[in-house]
Every structure is written in C-alpha cells, then in structure tokens.
Amino acid sequence: MTISKIFLDMDGTLLNSRGRISETNAQAILKAEIPITLVSARAPMEMKEAIDSLELKGLQIGFNGGLIYRYHNDQLETFSEEHIPKTEANFLIKYLQEKFPNLSQSYYFKNDWISFKTDAGLDFESQLTQLKPSILPIEKYLNPNENIFKIMLITFDPFEMQLVRENLIQLGLEAITIQQSGHAYLEITSREAIKSKGIDYIIHLENLQTHQLAAFGDGHNDLPMFEKVGTAIAMANASEHIRKKAKLVTKSNDQDGVAYGIWQYLKGKR
C-alpha cells in the first residue's frame, strides 16, 4: 500500500501528555518521507514549533479546519479561512465577559492569542504550548479589521463546564460550533470550520486519491477526518467509540503511537 499523505491530529495524537513531540515520532515522520498535513484545533502560532521541527513545507490545517495555510520564508500564507462572523464574535465577547467574568477566556486571531486577564487556565495552556497570550482590554478584541477564528474557554470544574456549555447552546447562534475538547476545554469556531472540509480542500487542490490517504486521531472532531481517508488510525488513548470508527488502532500518544502506526501499518515494517 502506497500512502501519498498523512493527515495528523496534534493534541492526544502526535503530542504526548506533556504537549511535546517525542524523538521517536519525529524521526519516524522524517524518515518515512510521507507528506504530512497537521490537522488541529490549534492556532498557527501553536503549530509552528511542530511544523519547523518536522520540516513540513506543505499546507496545514488550523482552527479545526477554519484556516488552511503554510509558512513560506517564515511568513504565514493563507489559502482558505472560515472565521467566526463579526456580529457573533462581538456578541460572544460581551456575553462571556458579563455572564462568566471568572471563566478563563482566550480569543484567537490569525496571528494573535489574546485574553483580558491571566488565570489558571491560561497558565495551563501556556505550559502546554510554550506561548503566552497578550493581555489587552476588551476594546482591542472588537477591532473591525481583525477576525476571531476561535474562542477557547477553560475550566477545571465539570459543573461549570456543563453550565457554560448549556448557556451557549441556549443562545441558538447558528453560525458557530461549540465543541468540548477533553475535560477542561470548550472551543467555539465558525460552523464552517470542520476538519473534513479542510481535508477536502487539500484533496482537490493536490488531486489526491482517498485510498492513498491516512489519518491519525483520538477525538470526536477527528471522526469527519477519518471518513475522508482510506486508512483511519485511532490512538489507543482514544475512547472506545473513536477506536471502533477507525480502520486500525495504534499505541497511545505516550507510547509513540504515531511512529508505531507509520512503520507497522503504513510502511509495512517496524
């Protein structure tokens, strides 16, 4: 079997529990010489370290499909984007800060990560990404010339998570998607920002064949991605539901599961 491209989720898949790429995974990707497209809910700035260390030159997918881009001469080039509509973004900024002022709130633009205060949630995210947000007043978020691609809410209280989620759903905003990622993250993106749409864009642009594509993932937002490839590989740390939807299951993200999957399933050797 010849694989022409791998679509690779980051958190819980490529990255271990410390948010890092293991040397084993990195070497497998570099030696296998199969083109890689990272497909992540992360912003480009949070993906840049992985892109550089893995020497990725092609198109990448950020914000769960909201941005298709590449870095060329260290500059971000945009190929397709789906941001949160300005009306909904401005409403959500005001709503969240008035109704949940103590909730950790992050606002992601194409090249910026902004919040209005430091808190435990931001500290936790900074440890994972090795980045720090800009702390700015609310007026800066309402800049009509800048688009928000993702709003990320962090809480370590499951009751607060449920309350925030229910309140957001009750708003009935049809232009957005609300997804929980792990136990602590709630992410708001454009309804048009879907991993599978990003993959479709690249498939058509590069004239790829489905049966020659593979994908690695561990979460519910990876299921649409699995449907777009011939070889869907779930991580051992994924839920049983996700594992059942995949064609194959590899080792966990803390056991170099990407490297194992590449050599065991895609390259026919270990």
mmCIF file with all atom_site columns, N, CA and C in Angstrom, residues 203-269:
data_model
loop_
_atom_site.group_PDB
_atom_site.id
_atom_site.type_symbol
_atom_site.label_atom_id
_atom_site.label_alt_id
_atom_site.label_comp_id
_atom_site.label_asym_id
_atom_site.label_entity_id
_atom_site.label_seq_id
_atom_site.pdbx_PDB_ins_code
_atom_site.Cartn_x
_atom_site.Cartn_y
_atom_site.Cartn_z
_atom_site.occupancy
_atom_site.B_iso_or_equiv
_atom_site.pdbx_formal_charge
_atom_site.auth_seq_id
_atom_site.auth_comp_id
_atom_site.auth_asym_id
_atom_site.auth_atom_id
_atom_site.pdbx_PDB_model_num
ATOM 1   N N  . ILE A 1 203 ? -7.399  17.823 -0.753 1.00 0.00 ? 203 ILE A N  1
ATOM 2   C CA . ILE A 1 203 ? -7.571  16.699 -1.682 1.00 0.00 ? 203 ILE A CA 1
ATOM 3   C C  . ILE A 1 203 ? -7.796  17.213 -3.104 1.00 0.00 ? 203 ILE A C  1
ATOM 4   N N  . HIS A 1 204 ? -8.676  18.199 -3.239 1.00 0.00 ? 204 HIS A N  1
ATOM 5   C CA . HIS A 1 204 ? -8.976  18.727 -4.571 1.00 0.00 ? 204 HIS A CA 1
ATOM 6   C C  . HIS A 1 204 ? -7.816  19.553 -5.124 1.00 0.00 ? 204 HIS A C  1
ATOM 7   N N  . LEU A 1 205 ? -7.179  20.324 -4.265 1.00 0.00 ? 205 LEU A N  1
ATOM 8   C CA . LEU A 1 205 ? -6.069  21.158 -4.716 1.00 0.00 ? 205 LEU A CA 1
ATOM 9   C C  . LEU A 1 205 ? -4.901  20.317 -5.204 1.00 0.00 ? 205 LEU A C  1
ATOM 10  N N  . GLU A 1 206 ? -4.622  19.218 -4.494 1.00 0.00 ? 206 GLU A N  1
ATOM 11  C CA . GLU A 1 206 ? -3.459  18.392 -4.805 1.00 0.00 ? 206 GLU A CA 1
ATOM 12  C C  . GLU A 1 206 ? -3.820  17.135 -5.600 1.00 0.00 ? 206 GLU A C  1
ATOM 13  N N  . ASN A 1 207 ? -5.098  17.010 -5.964 1.00 0.00 ? 207 ASN A N  1
ATOM 14  C CA . ASN A 1 207 ? -5.567  15.875 -6.769 1.00 0.00 ? 207 ASN A CA 1
ATOM 15  C C  . ASN A 1 207 ? -5.193  14.536 -6.131 1.00 0.00 ? 207 ASN A C  1
ATOM 16  N N  . LEU A 1 208 ? -5.531  14.389 -4.852 1.00 0.00 ? 208 LEU A N  1
ATOM 17  C CA . LEU A 1 208 ? -5.198  13.187 -4.094 1.00 0.00 ? 208 LEU A CA 1
ATOM 18  C C  . LEU A 1 208 ? -6.295  12.138 -4.226 1.00 0.00 ? 208 LEU A C  1
ATOM 19  N N  . GLN A 1 209 ? -5.915  10.878 -4.039 1.00 0.00 ? 209 GLN A N  1
ATOM 20  C CA . GLN A 1 209 ? -6.852  9.758  -4.091 1.00 0.00 ? 209 GLN A CA 1
ATOM 21  C C  . GLN A 1 209 ? -7.126  9.263  -2.675 1.00 0.00 ? 209 GLN A C  1
ATOM 22  N N  . THR A 1 210 ? -8.410  9.111  -2.341 1.00 0.00 ? 210 THR A N  1
ATOM 23  C CA . THR A 1 210 ? -8.804  8.761  -0.974 1.00 0.00 ? 210 THR A CA 1
ATOM 24  C C  . THR A 1 210 ? -8.106  7.509  -0.462 1.00 0.00 ? 210 THR A C  1
ATOM 25  N N  . HIS A 1 211 ? -8.009  6.488  -1.299 1.00 0.00 ? 211 HIS A N  1
ATOM 26  C CA . HIS A 1 211 ? -7.445  5.214  -0.836 1.00 0.00 ? 211 HIS A CA 1
ATOM 27  C C  . HIS A 1 211 ? -5.951  5.317  -0.530 1.00 0.00 ? 211 HIS A C  1
ATOM 28  N N  . GLN A 1 212 ? -5.318  6.404  -0.952 1.00 0.00 ? 212 GLN A N  1
ATOM 29  C CA . GLN A 1 212 ? -3.896  6.600  -0.682 1.00 0.00 ? 212 GLN A CA 1
ATOM 30  C C  . GLN A 1 212 ? -3.645  7.553  0.488  1.00 0.00 ? 212 GLN A C  1
ATOM 31  N N  . LEU A 1 213 ? -4.699  7.870  1.233  1.00 0.00 ? 213 LEU A N  1
ATOM 32  C CA . LEU A 1 213 ? -4.580  8.803  2.351  1.00 0.00 ? 213 LEU A CA 1
ATOM 33  C C  . LEU A 1 213 ? -4.749  8.087  3.680  1.00 0.00 ? 213 LEU A C  1
ATOM 34  N N  . ALA A 1 214 ? -4.037  8.570  4.689  1.00 0.00 ? 214 ALA A N  1
ATOM 35  C CA . ALA A 1 214 ? -4.155  8.031  6.048  1.00 0.00 ? 214 ALA A CA 1
ATOM 36  C C  . ALA A 1 214 ? -4.370  9.183  7.017  1.00 0.00 ? 214 ALA A C  1
ATOM 37  N N  . ALA A 1 215 ? -4.947  8.868  8.170  1.00 0.00 ? 215 ALA A N  1
ATOM 38  C CA . ALA A 1 215 ? -5.153  9.881  9.210  1.00 0.00 ? 215 ALA A CA 1
ATOM 39  C C  . ALA A 1 215 ? -4.984  9.247  10.574 1.00 0.00 ? 215 ALA A C  1
ATOM 40  N N  . PHE A 1 216 ? -4.407  10.008 11.492 1.00 0.00 ? 216 PHE A N  1
ATOM 41  C CA . PHE A 1 216 ? -4.280  9.603  12.893 1.00 0.00 ? 216 PHE A CA 1
ATOM 42  C C  . PHE A 1 216 ? -5.093  10.582 13.737 1.00 0.00 ? 216 PHE A C  1
ATOM 43  N N  . GLY A 1 217 ? -5.867  10.054 14.706 1.00 0.00 ? 217 GLY A N  1
ATOM 44  C CA . GLY A 1 217 ? -6.620  10.935 15.584 1.00 0.00 ? 217 GLY A CA 1
ATOM 45  C C  . GLY A 1 217 ? -7.085  10.237 16.841 1.00 0.00 ? 217 GLY A C  1
ATOM 46  N N  . ASP A 1 218 ? -7.598  11.034 17.783 1.00 0.00 ? 218 ASP A N  1
ATOM 47  C CA . ASP A 1 218 ? -8.037  10.466 19.062 1.00 0.00 ? 218 ASP A CA 1
ATOM 48  C C  . ASP A 1 218 ? -9.360  11.021 19.558 1.00 0.00 ? 218 ASP A C  1
ATOM 49  N N  . GLY A 1 219 ? -9.924  12.036 18.872 1.00 0.00 ? 219 GLY A N  1
ATOM 50  C CA . GLY A 1 219 ? -11.095 12.710 19.417 1.00 0.00 ? 219 GLY A CA 1
ATOM 51  C C  . GLY A 1 219 ? -12.293 12.691 18.493 1.00 0.00 ? 219 GLY A C  1
ATOM 52  N N  . HIS A 1 220 ? -13.426 13.161 19.025 1.00 0.00 ? 220 HIS A N  1
ATOM 53  C CA . HIS A 1 220 ? -14.662 13.197 18.241 1.00 0.00 ? 220 HIS A CA 1
ATOM 54  C C  . HIS A 1 220 ? -14.524 14.101 17.021 1.00 0.00 ? 220 HIS A C  1
ATOM 55  N N  . ASN A 1 221 ? -13.755 15.178 17.146 1.00 0.00 ? 221 ASN A N  1
ATOM 56  C CA . ASN A 1 221 ? -13.610 16.065 15.990 1.00 0.00 ? 221 ASN A CA 1
ATOM 57  C C  . ASN A 1 221 ? -12.708 15.469 14.914 1.00 0.00 ? 221 ASN A C  1
ATOM 58  N N  . ASP A 1 222 ? -12.144 14.285 15.177 1.00 0.00 ? 222 ASP A N  1
ATOM 59  C CA . ASP A 1 222 ? -11.352 13.587 14.160 1.00 0.00 ? 222 ASP A CA 1
ATOM 60  C C  . ASP A 1 222 ? -12.199 12.628 13.320 1.00 0.00 ? 222 ASP A C  1
ATOM 61  N N  . LEU A 1 223 ? -13.419 12.339 13.756 1.00 0.00 ? 223 LEU A N  1
ATOM 62  C CA . LEU A 1 223 ? -14.254 11.381 13.023 1.00 0.00 ? 223 LEU A CA 1
ATOM 63  C C  . LEU A 1 223 ? -14.560 11.842 11.597 1.00 0.00 ? 223 LEU A C  1
ATOM 64  N N  . PRO A 1 224 ? -14.914 13.110 11.358 1.00 0.00 ? 224 PRO A N  1
ATOM 65  C CA . PRO A 1 224 ? -15.108 13.538 9.967  1.00 0.00 ? 224 PRO A CA 1
ATOM 66  C C  . PRO A 1 224 ? -13.838 13.384 9.133  1.00 0.00 ? 224 PRO A C  1
ATOM 67  N N  . MET A 1 225 ? -12.679 13.551 9.765  1.00 0.00 ? 225 MET A N  1
ATOM 68  C CA . MET A 1 225 ? -11.403 13.359 9.082  1.00 0.00 ? 225 MET A CA 1
ATOM 69  C C  . MET A 1 225 ? -11.228 11.894 8.696  1.00 0.00 ? 225 MET A C  1
ATOM 70  N N  . PHE A 1 226 ? -11.602 10.994 9.590  1.00 0.00 ? 226 PHE A N  1
ATOM 71  C CA . PHE A 1 226 ? -11.489 9.561  9.312  1.00 0.00 ? 226 PHE A CA 1
ATOM 72  C C  . PHE A 1 226 ? -12.282 9.168  8.064  1.00 0.00 ? 226 PHE A C  1
ATOM 73  N N  . GLU A 1 227 ? -13.415 9.836  7.847  1.00 0.00 ? 227 GLU A N  1
ATOM 74  C CA . GLU A 1 227 ? -14.281 9.490  6.720  1.00 0.00 ? 227 GLU A CA 1
ATOM 75  C C  . GLU A 1 227 ? -13.695 9.915  5.379  1.00 0.00 ? 227 GLU A C  1
ATOM 76  N N  . LYS A 1 228 ? -12.662 10.739 5.403  1.00 0.00 ? 228 LYS A N  1
ATOM 77  C CA . LYS A 1 228 ? -12.086 11.264 4.169  1.00 0.00 ? 228 LYS A CA 1
ATOM 78  C C  . LYS A 1 228 ? -10.861 10.495 3.694  1.00 0.00 ? 228 LYS A C  1
ATOM 79  N N  . VAL A 1 229 ? -10.439 9.489  4.462  1.00 0.00 ? 229 VAL A N  1
ATOM 80  C CA . VAL A 1 229 ? -9.204  8.777  4.116  1.00 0.00 ? 229 VAL A CA 1
ATOM 81  C C  . VAL A 1 229 ? -9.452  7.277  4.004  1.00 0.00 ? 229 VAL A C  1
ATOM 82  N N  . GLY A 1 230 ? -8.546  6.610  3.302  1.00 0.00 ? 230 GLY A N  1
ATOM 83  C CA . GLY A 1 230 ? -8.661  5.166  3.163  1.00 0.00 ? 230 GLY A CA 1
ATOM 84  C C  . GLY A 1 230 ? -8.218  4.413  4.392  1.00 0.00 ? 230 GLY A C  1
ATOM 85  N N  . THR A 1 231 ? -7.257  4.970  5.138  1.00 0.00 ? 231 THR A N  1
ATOM 86  C CA . THR A 1 231 ? -6.719  4.303  6.327  1.00 0.00 ? 231 THR A CA 1
ATOM 87  C C  . THR A 1 231 ? -6.824  5.240  7.521  1.00 0.00 ? 231 THR A C  1
ATOM 88  N N  . ALA A 1 232 ? -7.847  5.021  8.339  1.00 0.00 ? 232 ALA A N  1
ATOM 89  C CA . ALA A 1 232 ? -8.056  5.820  9.549  1.00 0.00 ? 232 ALA A CA 1
ATOM 90  C C  . ALA A 1 232 ? -7.475  5.067  10.738 1.00 0.00 ? 232 ALA A C  1
ATOM 91  N N  . ILE A 1 233 ? -6.567  5.712  11.456 1.00 0.00 ? 233 ILE A N  1
ATOM 92  C CA . ILE A 1 233 ? -5.866  5.076  12.573 1.00 0.00 ? 233 ILE A CA 1
ATOM 93  C C  . ILE A 1 233 ? -6.173  5.834  13.858 1.00 0.00 ? 233 ILE A C  1
ATOM 94  N N  . ALA A 1 234 ? -6.768  5.148  14.814 1.00 0.00 ? 234 ALA A N  1
ATOM 95  C CA . ALA A 1 234 ? -7.081  5.752  16.113 1.00 0.00 ? 234 ALA A CA 1
ATOM 96  C C  . ALA A 1 234 ? -5.977  5.445  17.106 1.00 0.00 ? 234 ALA A C  1
ATOM 97  N N  . MET A 1 235 ? -5.787  6.350  18.028 1.00 0.00 ? 235 MET A N  1
ATOM 98  C CA . MET A 1 235 ? -4.813  6.154  19.093 1.00 0.00 ? 235 MET A CA 1
ATOM 99  C C  . MET A 1 235 ? -5.406  5.252  20.176 1.00 0.00 ? 235 MET A C  1
ATOM 100 N N  . ALA A 1 236 ? -4.546  4.516  20.862 1.00 0.00 ? 236 ALA A N  1
ATOM 101 C CA . ALA A 1 236 ? -5.014  3.644  21.945 1.00 0.00 ? 236 ALA A CA 1
ATOM 102 C C  . ALA A 1 236 ? -5.649  4.438  23.074 1.00 0.00 ? 236 ALA A C  1
ATOM 103 N N  . ASN A 1 237 ? -5.266  5.699  23.217 1.00 0.00 ? 237 ASN A N  1
ATOM 104 C CA . ASN A 1 237 ? -5.843  6.548  24.267 1.00 0.00 ? 237 ASN A CA 1
ATOM 105 C C  . ASN A 1 237 ? -7.185  7.160  23.875 1.00 0.00 ? 237 ASN A C  1
ATOM 106 N N  . ALA A 1 238 ? -7.645  6.907  22.661 1.00 0.00 ? 238 ALA A N  1
ATOM 107 C CA . ALA A 1 238 ? -8.966  7.382  22.242 1.00 0.00 ? 238 ALA A CA 1
ATOM 108 C C  . ALA A 1 238 ? -10.049 6.572  22.941 1.00 0.00 ? 238 ALA A C  1
ATOM 109 N N  . SER A 1 239 ? -11.264 7.115  22.970 1.00 0.00 ? 239 SER A N  1
ATOM 110 C CA . SER A 1 239 ? -12.379 6.383  23.569 1.00 0.00 ? 239 SER A CA 1
ATOM 111 C C  . SER A 1 239 ? -12.721 5.167  22.715 1.00 0.00 ? 239 SER A C  1
ATOM 112 N N  . GLU A 1 240 ? -13.458 4.245  23.301 1.00 0.00 ? 240 GLU A N  1
ATOM 113 C CA . GLU A 1 240 ? -13.850 3.033  22.568 1.00 0.00 ? 240 GLU A CA 1
ATOM 114 C C  . GLU A 1 240 ? -14.648 3.394  21.320 1.00 0.00 ? 240 GLU A C  1
ATOM 115 N N  . HIS A 1 241 ? -15.497 4.409  21.433 1.00 0.00 ? 241 HIS A N  1
ATOM 116 C CA . HIS A 1 241 ? -16.308 4.841  20.288 1.00 0.00 ? 241 HIS A CA 1
ATOM 117 C C  . HIS A 1 241 ? -15.422 5.277  19.125 1.00 0.00 ? 241 HIS A C  1
ATOM 118 N N  . ILE A 1 242 ? -14.384 6.046  19.410 1.00 0.00 ? 242 ILE A N  1
ATOM 119 C CA . ILE A 1 242 ? -13.476 6.519  18.362 1.00 0.00 ? 242 ILE A CA 1
ATOM 120 C C  . ILE A 1 242 ? -12.697 5.351  17.777 1.00 0.00 ? 242 ILE A C  1
ATOM 121 N N  . ARG A 1 243 ? -12.225 4.462  18.636 1.00 0.00 ? 243 ARG A N  1
ATOM 122 C CA . ARG A 1 243 ? -11.444 3.313  18.154 1.00 0.00 ? 243 ARG A CA 1
ATOM 123 C C  . ARG A 1 243 ? -12.271 2.434  17.220 1.00 0.00 ? 243 ARG A C  1
ATOM 124 N N  . LYS A 1 244 ? -13.543 2.288  17.513 1.00 0.00 ? 244 LYS A N  1
ATOM 125 C CA . LYS A 1 244 ? -14.408 1.453  16.671 1.00 0.00 ? 244 LYS A CA 1
ATOM 126 C C  . LYS A 1 244 ? -14.649 2.077  15.296 1.00 0.00 ? 244 LYS A C  1
ATOM 127 N N  . LYS A 1 245 ? -14.543 3.385  15.211 1.00 0.00 ? 245 LYS A N  1
ATOM 128 C CA . LYS A 1 245 ? -14.762 4.073  13.938 1.00 0.00 ? 245 LYS A CA 1
ATOM 129 C C  . LYS A 1 245 ? -13.533 4.026  13.031 1.00 0.00 ? 245 LYS A C  1
ATOM 130 N N  . ALA A 1 246 ? -12.394 3.667  13.596 1.00 0.00 ? 246 ALA A N  1
ATOM 131 C CA . ALA A 1 246 ? -11.147 3.638  12.827 1.00 0.00 ? 246 ALA A CA 1
ATOM 132 C C  . ALA A 1 246 ? -10.950 2.279  12.163 1.00 0.00 ? 246 ALA A C  1
ATOM 133 N N  . LYS A 1 247 ? -10.129 2.263  11.140 1.00 0.00 ? 247 LYS A N  1
ATOM 134 C CA . LYS A 1 247 ? -9.772  1.007  10.478 1.00 0.00 ? 247 LYS A CA 1
ATOM 135 C C  . LYS A 1 247 ? -8.742  0.250  11.297 1.00 0.00 ? 247 LYS A C  1
ATOM 136 N N  . LEU A 1 248 ? -7.835  0.998  11.949 1.00 0.00 ? 248 LEU A N  1
ATOM 137 C CA . LEU A 1 248 ? -6.754  0.406  12.727 1.00 0.00 ? 248 LEU A CA 1
ATOM 138 C C  . LEU A 1 248 ? -6.576  1.184  14.027 1.00 0.00 ? 248 LEU A C  1
ATOM 139 N N  . VAL A 1 249 ? -5.955  0.548  15.006 1.00 0.00 ? 249 VAL A N  1
ATOM 140 C CA . VAL A 1 249 ? -5.642  1.204  16.278 1.00 0.00 ? 249 VAL A CA 1
ATOM 141 C C  . VAL A 1 249 ? -4.150  1.048  16.538 1.00 0.00 ? 249 VAL A C  1
ATOM 142 N N  . THR A 1 250 ? -3.500  2.147  16.865 1.00 0.00 ? 250 THR A N  1
ATOM 143 C CA . THR A 1 250 ? -2.076  2.116  17.181 1.00 0.00 ? 250 THR A CA 1
ATOM 144 C C  . THR A 1 250 ? -1.872  2.300  18.683 1.00 0.00 ? 250 THR A C  1
ATOM 145 N N  . LYS A 1 251 ? -0.645  2.447  19.103 1.00 0.00 ? 251 LYS A N  1
ATOM 146 C CA . LYS A 1 251 ? -0.356  2.656  20.521 1.00 0.00 ? 251 LYS A CA 1
ATOM 147 C C  . LYS A 1 251 ? -0.779  4.063  20.944 1.00 0.00 ? 251 LYS A C  1
ATOM 148 N N  . SER A 1 252 ? -0.673  4.352  22.226 1.00 0.00 ? 252 SER A N  1
ATOM 149 C CA . SER A 1 252 ? -1.133  5.642  22.745 1.00 0.00 ? 252 SER A CA 1
ATOM 150 C C  . SER A 1 252 ? -0.168  6.767  22.382 1.00 0.00 ? 252 SER A C  1
ATOM 151 N N  . ASN A 1 253 ? -0.604  7.995  22.617 1.00 0.00 ? 253 ASN A N  1
ATOM 152 C CA . ASN A 1 253 ? 0.246   9.155  22.334 1.00 0.00 ? 253 ASN A CA 1
ATOM 153 C C  . ASN A 1 253 ? 1.448   9.232  23.269 1.00 0.00 ? 253 ASN A C  1
ATOM 154 N N  . ASP A 1 254 ? 1.408   8.529  24.386 1.00 0.00 ? 254 ASP A N  1
ATOM 155 C CA . ASP A 1 254 ? 2.566   8.480  25.281 1.00 0.00 ? 254 ASP A CA 1
ATOM 156 C C  . ASP A 1 254 ? 3.455   7.267  25.006 1.00 0.00 ? 254 ASP A C  1
ATOM 157 N N  . GLN A 1 255 ? 3.087   6.474  24.002 1.00 0.00 ? 255 GLN A N  1
ATOM 158 C CA . GLN A 1 255 ? 3.878   5.297  23.611 1.00 0.00 ? 255 GLN A CA 1
ATOM 159 C C  . GLN A 1 255 ? 4.323   5.402  22.158 1.00 0.00 ? 255 GLN A C  1
ATOM 160 N N  . ASP A 1 256 ? 4.502   6.614  21.671 1.00 0.00 ? 256 ASP A N  1
ATOM 161 C CA . ASP A 1 256 ? 4.960   6.839  20.289 1.00 0.00 ? 256 ASP A CA 1
ATOM 162 C C  . ASP A 1 256 ? 4.030   6.180  19.280 1.00 0.00 ? 256 ASP A C  1
ATOM 163 N N  . GLY A 1 257 ? 2.727   6.359  19.491 1.00 0.00 ? 257 GLY A N  1
ATOM 164 C CA . GLY A 1 257 ? 1.738   5.696  18.646 1.00 0.00 ? 257 GLY A CA 1
ATOM 165 C C  . GLY A 1 257 ? 1.794   6.094  17.188 1.00 0.00 ? 257 GLY A C  1
ATOM 166 N N  . VAL A 1 258 ? 2.179   7.325  16.899 1.00 0.00 ? 258 VAL A N  1
ATOM 167 C CA . VAL A 1 258 ? 2.282   7.747  15.503 1.00 0.00 ? 258 VAL A CA 1
ATOM 168 C C  . VAL A 1 258 ? 3.420   6.998  14.813 1.00 0.00 ? 258 VAL A C  1
ATOM 169 N N  . ALA A 1 259 ? 4.565   6.928  15.459 1.00 0.00 ? 259 ALA A N  1
ATOM 170 C CA . ALA A 1 259 ? 5.701   6.192  14.887 1.00 0.00 ? 259 ALA A CA 1
ATOM 171 C C  . ALA A 1 259 ? 5.340   4.727  14.672 1.00 0.00 ? 259 ALA A C  1
ATOM 172 N N  . TYR A 1 260 ? 4.698   4.123  15.676 1.00 0.00 ? 260 TYR A N  1
ATOM 173 C CA . TYR A 1 260 ? 4.310   2.713  15.558 1.00 0.00 ? 260 TYR A CA 1
ATOM 174 C C  . TYR A 1 260 ? 3.360   2.524  14.381 1.00 0.00 ? 260 TYR A C  1
ATOM 175 N N  . GLY A 1 261 ? 2.387   3.414  14.255 1.00 0.00 ? 261 GLY A N  1
ATOM 176 C CA . GLY A 1 261 ? 1.422   3.296  13.170 1.00 0.00 ? 261 GLY A CA 1
ATOM 177 C C  . GLY A 1 261 ? 2.054   3.460  11.804 1.00 0.00 ? 261 GLY A C  1
ATOM 178 N N  . ILE A 1 262 ? 3.001   4.378  11.687 1.00 0.00 ? 262 ILE A N  1
ATOM 179 C CA . ILE A 1 262 ? 3.672   4.587  10.405 1.00 0.00 ? 262 ILE A CA 1
ATOM 180 C C  . ILE A 1 262 ? 4.422   3.335  9.979  1.00 0.00 ? 262 ILE A C  1
ATOM 181 N N  . TRP A 1 263 ? 5.241   2.793  10.875 1.00 0.00 ? 263 TRP A N  1
ATOM 182 C CA . TRP A 1 263 ? 6.069   1.645  10.496 1.00 0.00 ? 263 TRP A CA 1
ATOM 183 C C  . TRP A 1 263 ? 5.268   0.352  10.439 1.00 0.00 ? 263 TRP A C  1
ATOM 184 N N  . GLN A 1 264 ? 4.328   0.163  11.342 1.00 0.00 ? 264 GLN A N  1
ATOM 185 C CA . GLN A 1 264 ? 3.585   -1.096 11.398 1.00 0.00 ? 264 GLN A CA 1
ATOM 186 C C  . GLN A 1 264 ? 2.511   -1.186 10.311 1.00 0.00 ? 264 GLN A C  1
ATOM 187 N N  . TYR A 1 265 ? 1.831   -0.065 10.049 1.00 0.00 ? 265 TYR A N  1
ATOM 188 C CA . TYR A 1 265 ? 0.669   -0.109 9.163  1.00 0.00 ? 265 TYR A CA 1
ATOM 189 C C  . TYR A 1 265 ? 0.886   0.553  7.803  1.00 0.00 ? 265 TYR A C  1
ATOM 190 N N  . LEU A 1 266 ? 1.668   1.612  7.752  1.00 0.00 ? 266 LEU A N  1
ATOM 191 C CA . LEU A 1 266 ? 1.764   2.386  6.516  1.00 0.00 ? 266 LEU A CA 1
ATOM 192 C C  . LEU A 1 266 ? 3.004   2.080  5.691  1.00 0.00 ? 266 LEU A C  1
ATOM 193 N N  . LYS A 1 267 ? 4.085   1.707  6.349  1.00 0.00 ? 267 LYS A N  1
ATOM 194 C CA . LYS A 1 267 ? 5.320   1.400  5.629  1.00 0.00 ? 267 LYS A CA 1
ATOM 195 C C  . LYS A 1 267 ? 5.628   -0.094 5.601  1.00 0.00 ? 267 LYS A C  1
ATOM 196 N N  . GLY A 1 268 ? 4.834   -0.872 6.310  1.00 0.00 ? 268 GLY A N  1
ATOM 197 C CA . GLY A 1 268 ? 4.975   -2.325 6.257  1.00 0.00 ? 268 GLY A CA 1
ATOM 198 C C  . GLY A 1 268 ? 6.168   -2.883 6.977  1.00 0.00 ? 268 GLY A C  1
ATOM 199 N N  . LYS A 1 269 ? 6.721   -2.103 7.939  1.00 0.00 ? 269 LYS A N  1
ATOM 200 C CA . LYS A 1 269 ? 7.851   -2.606 8.717  1.00 0.00 ? 269 LYS A CA 1
ATOM 201 C C  . LYS A 1 269 ? 7.889   -1.853 10.029 1.00 0.00 ? 269 LYS A C  1
#
